[in-house]
PDB file of C-alpha atoms and ligand atoms in Angstrom:
ATOM      1  CA  MET Y   1      -8.173  -2.559 -11.169  1.00 96.00           C
ATOM      2  CA  ARG Y   2      -7.155  -6.565 -11.902  1.00 97.00           C
ATOM      3  CA  GLN Y   3      -6.758  -9.114  -9.433  1.00 98.00           C
ATOM      4  CA  ILE Y   4      -3.609 -11.076  -9.943  1.00 98.00           C
ATOM      5  CA  THR Y   5      -3.539 -14.348  -8.291  1.00 98.00           C
ATOM      6  CA  GLN Y   6      -0.953 -16.253 -10.240  1.00 97.00           C
ATOM      7  CA  LEU Y   7       2.664 -15.578 -10.326  1.00 96.00           C
ATOM      8  CA  THR Y   8       3.313 -16.219 -13.544  1.00 95.00           C
ATOM      9  CA  GLU Y   9       0.500 -13.515 -14.418  1.00 97.00           C
ATOM     10  CA  MET Y  10       2.698 -11.010 -12.078  1.00 95.00           C
ATOM     11  CA  THR Y  11       5.915 -11.877 -14.323  1.00 93.00           C
ATOM     12  CA  ASP Y  12       3.950 -11.181 -17.399  1.00 94.00           C
ATOM     13  CA  TYR Y  13       2.108  -7.993 -15.884  1.00 95.00           C
ATOM     14  CA  TYR Y  14       5.399  -6.541 -14.996  1.00 91.00           C
ATOM     15  CA  ARG Y  15       7.145  -7.379 -18.525  1.00 92.00           C
ATOM     16  CA  SER Y  16       4.085  -5.726 -20.055  1.00 94.00           C
ATOM     17  CA  ILE Y  17       5.109  -2.318 -18.747  1.00 94.00           C
ATOM     18  CA  ASP Y  18       7.451  -0.178 -20.427  1.00 90.00           C
ATOM     19  CA  ARG Y  19       9.496   0.234 -17.375  1.00 88.00           C
ATOM     20  CA  LEU Y  20      11.530   3.355 -19.055  1.00 88.00           C
ATOM     21  CA  ARG Y  21       7.973   5.347 -18.833  1.00 94.00           C
ATOM     22  CA  GLU Y  22       6.083   3.662 -16.166  1.00 97.00           C
ATOM     23  CA  LYS Y  23       7.339   2.950 -12.550  1.00 97.00           C
ATOM     24  CA  ILE Y  24       5.704   0.369 -10.362  1.00 98.00           C
ATOM     25  CA  ALA Y  25       5.217   0.911  -6.725  1.00 98.00           C
ATOM     26  CA  LEU Y  26       4.183  -2.108  -4.389  1.00 98.00           C
ATOM     27  CA  VAL Y  27       2.144  -1.630  -1.433  1.00 99.00           C
ATOM     28  CA  PRO Y  28       2.562  -5.107   0.873  1.00 98.00           C
ATOM     29  CA  THR Y  29      -0.230  -5.692   3.191  1.00 98.00           C
ATOM     30  CA  MET Y  30      -1.838  -8.520   4.983  1.00 98.00           C
ATOM     31  CA  GLY Y  31      -5.110  -7.227   4.164  1.00 98.00           C
ATOM     32  CA  ALA Y  32      -8.171  -5.955   6.735  1.00 97.00           C
ATOM     33  CA  LEU Y  33      -7.370  -3.061   4.838  1.00 98.00           C
ATOM     34  CA  HIS Y  34      -7.955   0.635   6.624  1.00 98.00           C
ATOM     35  CA  ARG Y  35      -6.931   4.280   6.603  1.00 98.00           C
ATOM     36  CA  GLY Y  36      -3.386   3.464   7.326  1.00 98.00           C
ATOM     37  CA  HIS Y  37      -2.792   1.421   4.337  1.00 98.00           C
ATOM     38  CA  LEU Y  38      -5.140   3.448   2.155  1.00 98.00           C
ATOM     39  CA  SER Y  39      -2.525   5.988   2.707  1.00 98.00           C
ATOM     40  CA  LEU Y  40       0.357   3.881   1.363  1.00 98.00           C
ATOM     41  CA  VAL Y  41      -1.577   3.230  -1.589  1.00 98.00           C
ATOM     42  CA  GLU Y  42      -1.839   7.296  -2.132  1.00 98.00           C
ATOM     43  CA  GLU Y  43       1.878   7.429  -1.309  1.00 98.00           C
ATOM     44  CA  ALA Y  44       2.654   4.717  -3.692  1.00 98.00           C
ATOM     45  CA  ALA Y  45       0.281   6.569  -6.556  1.00 98.00           C
ATOM     46  CA  ARG Y  46       2.430   9.952  -6.017  1.00 98.00           C
ATOM     47  CA  LEU Y  47       5.662   8.094  -6.502  1.00 98.00           C
ATOM     48  CA  ALA Y  48       4.647   5.612  -9.512  1.00 98.00           C
ATOM     49  CA  GLN Y  49       2.228   5.314 -12.486  1.00 97.00           C
ATOM     50  CA  ARG Y  50       1.300   1.469 -11.603  1.00 98.00           C
ATOM     51  CA  VAL Y  51       0.411   0.794  -8.003  1.00 98.00           C
ATOM     52  CA  VAL Y  52       0.189  -2.924  -7.029  1.00 98.00           C
ATOM     53  CA  VAL Y  53      -1.099  -4.018  -3.624  1.00 98.00           C
ATOM     54  CA  SER Y  54      -0.492  -7.382  -2.323  1.00 98.00           C
ATOM     55  CA  ILE Y  55      -2.452  -8.965   0.033  1.00 98.00           C
ATOM     56  CA  PHE Y  56      -0.918 -12.250   1.992  1.00 98.00           C
ATOM     57  CA  ILE Y  57      -1.131 -13.197   5.365  1.00 98.00           C
ATOM     58  CA  ASN Y  58       2.342 -14.548   5.407  1.00 98.00           C
ATOM     59  CA  PRO Y  59       2.441 -17.928   7.551  1.00 98.00           C
ATOM     60  CA  THR Y  60       6.087 -17.838   8.192  1.00 98.00           C
ATOM     61  CA  GLN Y  61       5.956 -14.622  10.020  1.00 98.00           C
ATOM     62  CA  PHE Y  62       3.598 -15.940  12.711  1.00 97.00           C
ATOM     63  CA  ALA Y  63       4.897 -18.180  15.322  1.00 96.00           C
ATOM     64  CA  PRO Y  64       2.808 -21.180  16.378  1.00 96.00           C
ATOM     65  CA  HIS Y  65       1.162 -19.584  19.347  1.00 94.00           C
ATOM     66  CA  GLU Y  66       0.293 -16.382  17.263  1.00 94.00           C
ATOM     67  CA  ASP Y  67      -2.710 -15.309  15.936  1.00 92.00           C
ATOM     68  CA  PHE Y  68      -2.535 -16.540  12.056  1.00 96.00           C
ATOM     69  CA  ASN Y  69      -5.839 -18.395  12.306  1.00 96.00           C
ATOM     70  CA  ALA Y  70      -7.729 -15.740  13.804  1.00 93.00           C
ATOM     71  CA  TYR Y  71      -5.982 -12.812  11.813  1.00 95.00           C
ATOM     72  CA  PRO Y  72      -8.974 -11.104  10.255  1.00 96.00           C
ATOM     73  CA  ARG Y  73      -9.664 -12.056   6.427  1.00 97.00           C
ATOM     74  CA  THR Y  74     -11.686  -9.497   4.476  1.00 97.00           C
ATOM     75  CA  LEU Y  75     -10.698  -9.960   1.092  1.00 98.00           C
ATOM     76  CA  ASP Y  76     -14.156  -8.801  -0.683  1.00 98.00           C
ATOM     77  CA  GLU Y  77     -14.034  -5.601   1.395  1.00 98.00           C
ATOM     78  CA  ASP Y  78     -10.465  -4.973   0.646  1.00 98.00           C
ATOM     79  CA  LEU Y  79     -10.955  -5.114  -2.865  1.00 98.00           C
ATOM     80  CA  ALA Y  80     -13.923  -3.055  -2.600  1.00 98.00           C
ATOM     81  CA  LYS Y  81     -11.854  -0.454  -0.871  1.00 98.00           C
ATOM     82  CA  LEU Y  82      -8.899  -0.345  -3.181  1.00 98.00           C
ATOM     83  CA  ALA Y  83     -11.076   0.112  -6.128  1.00 98.00           C
ATOM     84  CA  ASP Y  84     -11.763   3.664  -4.961  1.00 97.00           C
ATOM     85  CA  TYR Y  85      -8.171   4.137  -5.119  1.00 98.00           C
ATOM     86  CA  PRO Y  86      -5.667   4.551  -8.143  1.00 97.00           C
ATOM     87  CA  VAL Y  87      -4.472   1.085  -8.129  1.00 98.00           C
ATOM     88  CA  ASP Y  88      -3.735  -1.069 -11.135  1.00 97.00           C
ATOM     89  CA  ALA Y  89      -3.159  -4.622  -9.648  1.00 98.00           C
ATOM     90  CA  VAL Y  90      -3.874  -6.548  -6.661  1.00 98.00           C
ATOM     91  CA  PHE Y  91      -1.673  -9.379  -5.877  1.00 98.00           C
ATOM     92  CA  THR Y  92      -3.358 -12.094  -3.873  1.00 98.00           C
ATOM     93  CA  PRO Y  93      -1.163 -15.449  -4.094  1.00 98.00           C
ATOM     94  CA  THR Y  94      -1.724 -18.540  -2.027  1.00 98.00           C
ATOM     95  CA  ALA Y  95       0.448 -19.618   0.857  1.00 98.00           C
ATOM     96  CA  SER Y  96       0.998 -22.638  -1.295  1.00 97.00           C
ATOM     97  CA  GLN Y  97       2.259 -20.759  -4.363  1.00 98.00           C
ATOM     98  CA  LEU Y  98       4.708 -18.793  -2.149  1.00 98.00           C
ATOM     99  CA  TYR Y  99       6.178 -21.617   0.001  1.00 98.00           C
ATOM    100  CA  PRO Y 100       5.276 -24.920  -2.127  1.00 98.00           C
ATOM    101  CA  HIS Y 101       5.917 -28.350  -0.367  1.00 98.00           C
ATOM    102  CA  GLY Y 102      10.082 -28.587   0.111  1.00 97.00           C
ATOM    103  CA  TYR Y 103      10.503 -24.759   0.524  1.00 98.00           C
ATOM    104  CA  GLN Y 104      13.771 -24.265   2.404  1.00 98.00           C
ATOM    105  CA  THR Y 105      15.099 -20.819   2.197  1.00 98.00           C
ATOM    106  CA  TYR Y 106      14.799 -18.111   4.563  1.00 98.00           C
ATOM    107  CA  VAL Y 107      16.241 -14.642   4.975  1.00 98.00           C
ATOM    108  CA  SER Y 108      17.336 -13.220   8.133  1.00 97.00           C
ATOM    109  CA  ASN Y 109      18.719  -9.866   9.669  1.00 98.00           C
ATOM    110  CA  GLU Y 110      21.096 -10.292  12.157  1.00 97.00           C
ATOM    111  CA  GLY Y 111      21.164  -6.597  13.655  1.00 98.00           C
ATOM    112  CA  LEU Y 112      18.038  -4.272  13.588  1.00 98.00           C
ATOM    113  CA  GLY Y 113      15.718  -6.824  13.976  1.00 98.00           C
ATOM    114  CA  LEU Y 114      17.163  -8.533  17.304  1.00 98.00           C
ATOM    115  CA  GLY Y 115      15.606  -6.041  19.736  1.00 98.00           C
ATOM    116  CA  PHE Y 116      12.163  -4.664  20.362  1.00 98.00           C
ATOM    117  CA  CYS Y 117       9.679  -6.661  18.722  1.00 98.00           C
ATOM    118  CA  GLY Y 118      12.477  -9.067  18.026  1.00 98.00           C
ATOM    119  CA  ILE Y 119      12.694 -10.333  21.685  1.00 98.00           C
ATOM    120  CA  LYS Y 120       9.271 -11.326  22.063  1.00 97.00           C
ATOM    121  CA  ARG Y 121       8.821 -12.803  18.208  1.00 97.00           C
ATOM    122  CA  PRO Y 122      12.136 -14.054  17.477  1.00 97.00           C
ATOM    123  CA  THR Y 123      11.131 -15.331  14.132  1.00 97.00           C
ATOM    124  CA  PHE Y 124       8.863 -12.565  12.865  1.00 98.00           C
ATOM    125  CA  PHE Y 125      11.586 -10.436  10.836  1.00 98.00           C
ATOM    126  CA  LYS Y 126      12.704 -13.568   9.156  1.00 98.00           C
ATOM    127  CA  GLY Y 127       9.138 -14.264   8.141  1.00 98.00           C
ATOM    128  CA  VAL Y 128       8.754 -10.271   6.808  1.00 98.00           C
ATOM    129  CA  CYS Y 129      12.239 -10.378   5.447  1.00 98.00           C
ATOM    130  CA  THR Y 130      11.648 -13.548   3.422  1.00 98.00           C
ATOM    131  CA  VAL Y 131       8.026 -12.733   2.279  1.00 98.00           C
ATOM    132  CA  VAL Y 132       8.914  -8.958   0.947  1.00 98.00           C
ATOM    133  CA  LEU Y 133      12.117 -10.168  -0.809  1.00 98.00           C
ATOM    134  CA  LYS Y 134      10.020 -12.725  -2.445  1.00 98.00           C
ATOM    135  CA  LEU Y 135       7.215 -10.588  -3.419  1.00 98.00           C
ATOM    136  CA  THR Y 136       9.710  -7.756  -4.176  1.00 98.00           C
ATOM    137  CA  ASN Y 137      10.763 -10.715  -6.998  1.00 97.00           C
ATOM    138  CA  ILE Y 138       7.832 -11.373  -8.349  1.00 97.00           C
ATOM    139  CA  VAL Y 139       6.651  -7.944  -8.770  1.00 97.00           C
ATOM    140  CA  ARG Y 140      10.005  -6.097  -9.351  1.00 97.00           C
ATOM    141  CA  PRO Y 141       8.908  -2.610  -8.139  1.00 97.00           C
ATOM    142  CA  ASP Y 142      10.604   0.585  -8.392  1.00 98.00           C
ATOM    143  CA  PHE Y 143       9.320   1.487  -4.892  1.00 98.00           C
ATOM    144  CA  LEU Y 144       8.281  -0.618  -1.883  1.00 98.00           C
ATOM    145  CA  ILE Y 145       6.099   1.343   0.564  1.00 99.00           C
ATOM    146  CA  PHE Y 146       6.300   0.840   4.163  1.00 98.00           C
ATOM    147  CA  GLY Y 147       4.148   2.269   6.929  1.00 98.00           C
ATOM    148  CA  ARG Y 148       6.313   3.999   9.770  1.00 98.00           C
ATOM    149  CA  LYS Y 149       3.366   2.854  12.125  1.00 98.00           C
ATOM    150  CA  ASP Y 150       5.948  -0.747  12.400  1.00 98.00           C
ATOM    151  CA  PHE Y 151       9.062   1.315  12.344  1.00 98.00           C
ATOM    152  CA  GLN Y 152      11.386  -1.273  13.209  1.00 98.00           C
ATOM    153  CA  GLN Y 153       9.975  -3.302  10.003  1.00 98.00           C
ATOM    154  CA  PHE Y 154      10.227  -0.484   8.121  1.00 98.00           C
ATOM    155  CA  LYS Y 155      14.089  -0.176   9.090  1.00 98.00           C
ATOM    156  CA  VAL Y 156      14.379  -4.036   8.867  1.00 98.00           C
ATOM    157  CA  VAL Y 157      13.317  -4.139   5.450  1.00 98.00           C
ATOM    158  CA  GLU Y 158      15.359  -0.845   4.395  1.00 98.00           C
ATOM    159  CA  GLN Y 159      18.552  -2.840   5.557  1.00 98.00           C
ATOM    160  CA  MET Y 160      17.759  -5.951   3.831  1.00 98.00           C
ATOM    161  CA  ILE Y 161      17.137  -4.207   0.416  1.00 98.00           C
ATOM    162  CA  ALA Y 162      20.361  -2.326   1.014  1.00 98.00           C
ATOM    163  CA  ASP Y 163      22.320  -5.323   2.057  1.00 98.00           C
ATOM    164  CA  LEU Y 164      21.386  -7.558  -0.820  1.00 98.00           C
ATOM    165  CA  HIS Y 165      21.583  -5.043  -3.333  1.00 98.00           C
ATOM    166  CA  VAL Y 166      17.590  -5.448  -4.335  1.00 98.00           C
ATOM    167  CA  PRO Y 167      16.891  -2.823  -6.979  1.00 98.00           C
ATOM    168  CA  THR Y 168      14.368  -0.822  -5.177  1.00 98.00           C
ATOM    169  CA  GLN Y 169      14.113   1.774  -3.202  1.00 98.00           C
ATOM    170  CA  VAL Y 170      11.906   1.478   0.337  1.00 98.00           C
ATOM    171  CA  ILE Y 171       9.752   4.587   1.268  1.00 98.00           C
ATOM    172  CA  GLY Y 172       8.476   4.638   4.943  1.00 98.00           C
ATOM    173  CA  SER Y 173       5.147   6.649   4.771  1.00 98.00           C
ATOM    174  CA  PRO Y 174       3.725   8.480   8.000  1.00 98.00           C
ATOM    175  CA  LEU Y 175       1.766   6.637  10.700  1.00 98.00           C
ATOM    176  CA  VAL Y 176      -1.895   7.109  10.384  1.00 98.00           C
ATOM    177  CA  ARG Y 177      -4.219   7.379  13.508  1.00 98.00           C
ATOM    178  CA  ASP Y 178      -8.038   6.929  14.403  1.00 98.00           C
ATOM    179  CA  THR Y 179      -9.520  10.203  15.511  1.00 97.00           C
ATOM    180  CA  ASP Y 180      -9.196   9.603  19.100  1.00 97.00           C
ATOM    181  CA  GLY Y 181      -5.339   8.656  18.669  1.00 98.00           C
ATOM    182  CA  LEU Y 182      -4.952   5.011  18.411  1.00 98.00           C
ATOM    183  CA  ALA Y 183      -2.460   3.948  15.884  1.00 98.00           C
ATOM    184  CA  LEU Y 184      -4.669   2.328  12.983  1.00 98.00           C
ATOM    185  CA  SER Y 185      -3.895  -1.674  13.068  1.00 98.00           C
ATOM    186  CA  SER Y 186      -5.828  -4.692  11.784  1.00 95.00           C
ATOM    187  CA  ARG Y 187      -5.568  -5.940  14.913  1.00 94.00           C
ATOM    188  CA  ASN Y 188      -7.859  -3.027  16.897  1.00 96.00           C
ATOM    189  CA  VAL Y 189     -11.152  -5.337  16.074  1.00 95.00           C
ATOM    190  CA  TYR Y 190      -9.730  -7.955  18.595  1.00 94.00           C
ATOM    191  CA  LEU Y 191     -10.089  -5.027  21.194  1.00 96.00           C
ATOM    192  CA  SER Y 192     -13.201  -4.608  23.225  1.00 96.00           C
ATOM    193  CA  SER Y 193     -14.628  -1.102  23.990  1.00 95.00           C
ATOM    194  CA  GLU Y 194     -13.145  -1.127  27.411  1.00 96.00           C
ATOM    195  CA  GLN Y 195      -9.970  -2.256  26.184  1.00 97.00           C
ATOM    196  CA  ARG Y 196      -9.752   0.487  23.423  1.00 96.00           C
ATOM    197  CA  ARG Y 197     -10.330   2.993  25.770  1.00 96.00           C
ATOM    198  CA  GLN Y 198      -7.527   1.753  28.251  1.00 97.00           C
ATOM    199  CA  ALA Y 199      -5.187   1.668  24.694  1.00 97.00           C
ATOM    200  CA  LEU Y 200      -5.959   5.497  24.355  1.00 97.00           C
ATOM    201  CA  GLY Y 201      -3.040   5.642  26.994  1.00 98.00           C
ATOM    202  CA  ILE Y 202      -0.616   4.709  24.755  1.00 98.00           C
ATOM    203  CA  SER Y 203      -1.257   7.452  22.081  1.00 98.00           C
ATOM    204  CA  GLN Y 204      -1.655  10.019  25.003  1.00 98.00           C
ATOM    205  CA  GLY Y 205       1.446   9.034  26.705  1.00 98.00           C
ATOM    206  CA  LEU Y 206       3.365   9.485  23.309  1.00 98.00           C
ATOM    207  CA  PHE Y 207       1.669  12.725  22.722  1.00 98.00           C
ATOM    208  CA  ALA Y 208       2.314  13.783  26.258  1.00 98.00           C
ATOM    209  CA  ALA Y 209       6.109  12.925  25.767  1.00 98.00           C
ATOM    210  CA  ALA Y 210       6.427  14.794  22.208  1.00 98.00           C
ATOM    211  CA  SER Y 211       5.180  18.178  24.041  1.00 98.00           C
ATOM    212  CA  LEU Y 212       7.984  17.790  26.638  1.00 98.00           C
ATOM    213  CA  TYR Y 213      10.199  17.289  24.107  1.00 97.00           C
ATOM    214  CA  GLN Y 214       8.677  20.282  21.911  1.00 96.00           C
ATOM    215  CA  ALA Y 215       9.080  22.379  24.975  1.00 97.00           C
ATOM    216  CA  GLY Y 216      12.865  21.699  25.684  1.00 96.00           C
ATOM    217  CA  GLU Y 217      13.046  18.116  27.359  1.00 97.00           C
ATOM    218  CA  ARG Y 218      15.934  16.150  26.529  1.00 97.00           C
ATOM    219  CA  ARG Y 219      16.096  13.531  29.509  1.00 97.00           C
ATOM    220  CA  THR Y 220      15.427  10.161  28.432  1.00 97.00           C
ATOM    221  CA  GLN Y 221      13.989   9.034  31.606  1.00 97.00           C
ATOM    222  CA  ALA Y 222      11.561  12.094  31.834  1.00 97.00           C
ATOM    223  CA  LEU Y 223      10.231  11.558  28.467  1.00 98.00           C
ATOM    224  CA  LEU Y 224       9.478   7.879  29.022  1.00 98.00           C
ATOM    225  CA  ALA Y 225       7.995   8.371  32.376  1.00 98.00           C
ATOM    226  CA  ALA Y 226       5.538  10.624  30.936  1.00 98.00           C
ATOM    227  CA  VAL Y 227       4.657   8.018  28.440  1.00 98.00           C
ATOM    228  CA  LYS Y 228       4.680   5.018  31.288  1.00 98.00           C
ATOM    229  CA  ALA Y 229       2.272   7.241  33.608  1.00 98.00           C
ATOM    230  CA  ARG Y 230      -0.355   7.447  30.946  1.00 98.00           C
ATOM    231  CA  ILE Y 231      -0.441   3.996  29.715  1.00 98.00           C
ATOM    232  CA  GLU Y 232      -0.404   2.922  33.288  1.00 96.00           C
ATOM    233  CA  GLN Y 233      -3.328   5.149  34.306  1.00 95.00           C
ATOM    234  CA  SER Y 234      -5.362   2.122  33.444  1.00 92.00           C
ATOM    235  CA  PRO Y 235      -4.558  -1.049  35.579  1.00 87.00           C
ATOM    236  CA  SER Y 236      -4.545  -3.602  32.369  1.00 88.00           C
ATOM    237  CA  PRO Y 237      -2.077  -2.502  29.674  1.00 96.00           C
ATOM    238  CA  VAL Y 238       1.490  -4.372  30.090  1.00 97.00           C
ATOM    239  CA  ILE Y 239       4.109  -2.625  28.652  1.00 98.00           C
ATOM    240  CA  GLU Y 240       6.537  -5.026  26.581  1.00 98.00           C
ATOM    241  CA  TYR Y 241       9.043  -2.396  25.832  1.00 98.00           C
ATOM    242  CA  LEU Y 242       9.290   1.291  25.589  1.00 98.00           C
ATOM    243  CA  ALA Y 243      12.563   2.716  24.843  1.00 98.00           C
ATOM    244  CA  ILE Y 244      13.981   6.007  22.821  1.00 98.00           C
ATOM    245  CA  CYS Y 245      16.178   5.381  20.100  1.00 97.00           C
ATOM    246  CA  GLN Y 246      18.176   6.977  17.505  1.00 97.00           C
ATOM    247  CA  ARG Y 247      16.040   7.040  14.371  1.00 97.00           C
ATOM    248  CA  ASP Y 248      18.618   5.983  11.722  1.00 96.00           C
ATOM    249  CA  ASN Y 249      19.952   2.762  13.808  1.00 97.00           C
ATOM    250  CA  LEU Y 250      17.657   2.149  16.447  1.00 98.00           C
ATOM    251  CA  GLN Y 251      20.319   2.304  19.267  1.00 97.00           C
ATOM    252  CA  GLU Y 252      18.413   3.295  22.239  1.00 96.00           C
ATOM    253  CA  TYR Y 253      19.494   6.707  24.026  1.00 95.00           C
ATOM    254  CA  SER Y 254      20.289   6.237  27.743  1.00 89.00           C
ATOM    255  CA  GLU Y 255      20.926   9.476  28.338  1.00 88.00           C
ATOM    256  CA  LEU Y 256      20.192  12.792  26.399  1.00 90.00           C
ATOM    257  CA  VAL Y 257      18.254  12.844  23.386  1.00 90.00           C
ATOM    258  CA  ASN Y 258      20.059  15.232  20.753  1.00 87.00           C
ATOM    259  CA  SER Y 259      19.698  13.675  17.039  1.00 90.00           C
ATOM    260  CA  PRO Y 260      16.580  12.474  15.348  1.00 95.00           C
ATOM    261  CA  ALA Y 261      14.882  10.347  17.897  1.00 97.00           C
ATOM    262  CA  ILE Y 262      11.990   7.668  17.878  1.00 98.00           C
ATOM    263  CA  ILE Y 263       9.812   6.478  21.125  1.00 98.00           C
ATOM    264  CA  LEU Y 264       8.917   2.938  20.550  1.00 98.00           C
ATOM    265  CA  CYS Y 265       6.619   0.935  22.760  1.00 98.00           C
ATOM    266  CA  ALA Y 266       4.490  -2.325  22.670  1.00 98.00           C
ATOM    267  CA  VAL Y 267       1.900  -2.845  24.787  1.00 98.00           C
ATOM    268  CA  GLN Y 268      -0.221  -5.733  25.796  1.00 97.00           C
ATOM    269  CA  VAL Y 269      -3.914  -5.073  26.297  1.00 97.00           C
ATOM    270  CA  GLY Y 270      -5.988  -8.460  27.258  1.00 95.00           C
ATOM    271  CA  GLN Y 271      -4.791 -10.902  24.482  1.00 93.00           C
ATOM    272  CA  VAL Y 272      -4.209  -7.803  22.111  1.00 95.00           C
ATOM    273  CA  ARG Y 273      -0.270  -6.987  21.475  1.00 96.00           C
ATOM    274  CA  LEU Y 274      -0.267  -3.221  19.964  1.00 98.00           C
ATOM    275  CA  ILE Y 275       2.535  -1.589  19.045  1.00 98.00           C
ATOM    276  CA  ASP Y 276       3.233   1.993  18.421  1.00 98.00           C
ATOM    277  CA  ASN Y 277       5.678   5.104  18.013  1.00 98.00           C
ATOM    278  CA  ILE Y 278       5.952   8.761  17.886  1.00 98.00           C
ATOM    279  CA  GLU Y 279       9.328  10.451  16.283  1.00 98.00           C
ATOM    280  CA  LEU Y 280      10.976  13.097  18.088  1.00 97.00           C
ATOM    281  CA  GLY Y 281      12.406  16.215  16.298  1.00 86.00           C
TER     282      GLY Y 281
HETATM  283  P1  AMP Z   1      -0.082  -5.155   7.851  1.00 76.14           P
HETATM  284  O1  AMP Z   1      -1.105  -5.247   7.083  1.00 76.14           O
HETATM  285  O2  AMP Z   1      -0.373  -4.991   9.272  1.00 76.14           O
HETATM  286  O3  AMP Z   1       0.922  -5.939   7.507  1.00 76.14           O
HETATM  287  O4  AMP Z   1       0.206  -3.763   7.106  1.00 76.14           O
HETATM  288  C1  AMP Z   1       0.987  -3.501   5.925  1.00 76.14           C
HETATM  289  C2  AMP Z   1       1.481  -2.409   5.592  1.00 76.14           C
HETATM  290  O5  AMP Z   1       0.900  -1.258   6.355  1.00 76.14           O
HETATM  291  C3  AMP Z   1       2.806  -2.168   7.209  1.00 76.14           C
HETATM  292  O6  AMP Z   1       3.966  -1.249   5.674  1.00 76.14           O
HETATM  293  C4  AMP Z   1       2.405  -1.304   8.086  1.00 76.14           C
HETATM  294  O7  AMP Z   1       3.580  -0.392   8.538  1.00 76.14           O
HETATM  295  C5  AMP Z   1       1.282  -0.405   7.194  1.00 76.14           C
HETATM  296  N1  AMP Z   1       0.603   0.125   8.608  1.00 76.14           N
HETATM  297  C6  AMP Z   1      -0.311  -0.668   8.990  1.00 76.14           C
HETATM  298  N2  AMP Z   1      -0.670   0.320   9.905  1.00 76.14           N
HETATM  299  C7  AMP Z   1      -0.554   1.689   9.613  1.00 76.14           C
HETATM  300  C8  AMP Z   1      -0.842   2.897   9.874  1.00 76.14           C
HETATM  301  N3  AMP Z   1      -1.848   2.983  10.899  1.00 76.14           N
HETATM  302  N4  AMP Z   1      -0.383   4.008   9.524  1.00 76.14           N
HETATM  303  C9  AMP Z   1       0.568   3.723   8.205  1.00 76.14           C
HETATM  304  N5  AMP Z   1       0.814   2.786   7.845  1.00 76.14           N
HETATM  305  C10 AMP Z   1       0.491   1.364   8.321  1.00 76.14           C
END
């Protein structure tokens, strides 16, 4: 496994590969790696002979009041974890390489990214789309692997890649949970043990709704009420959004759920904002 820090070195890397015989899969991350990220690496290795993991905490997807400075930075541990996986290269560019002085071009999504996370974080998807397109242009992967944990992000990236005719295939890899049900996230380290206990209401609520759905419940209000009741069992979690949408276009269902659906939610537990989802059907 090699670590590549320079953009030119990354270009030399993909040029050195016989693209007819070997495919490249890119797993973009912000580091602080956990089993969720590592499952994306495994998915990448199933699809391609060469797996590249990028670790870059992208400043343009954080608003000024957000946790860019506090975001966990654990590069040595991340490299040690990746060394146990079939990773060919870890790409760790610096912010000044990706956004040099005088930088001025951004990509913004005008549809799927406007709702849900885009309401509270209006510049988030612009930062994500911009950095993903840049990383894709630098690494030239055949496959781009994203987690369905951040389902809206996965859909926004998929749309951006299609809209801009970028020659790569976006893959959505399953959400990975901790043994207690909490969706794995680099931000979980911010939770105190009491907050973590309270946060379990999120996954428990989503599981409750999925059971109701399996038992035949299709009324959106009943499904959402089951999630809400579990989350609000504890006093402190505050629901930012909770909705049932069509999985392909993120259109909200207001009445009966009758095609592949997903429940999306964002919940604030103390200072920590957690997002989670469950796919129905
Ligand atoms: P991040 O480092 O948080 O920007 O995440 C990098 C990638 O890992 C994104 O595609 C995320 O959707 C994915 N990811 C993060 N947490 C999980 C998880 N619990 N299960 C699956 N994928 C995840």
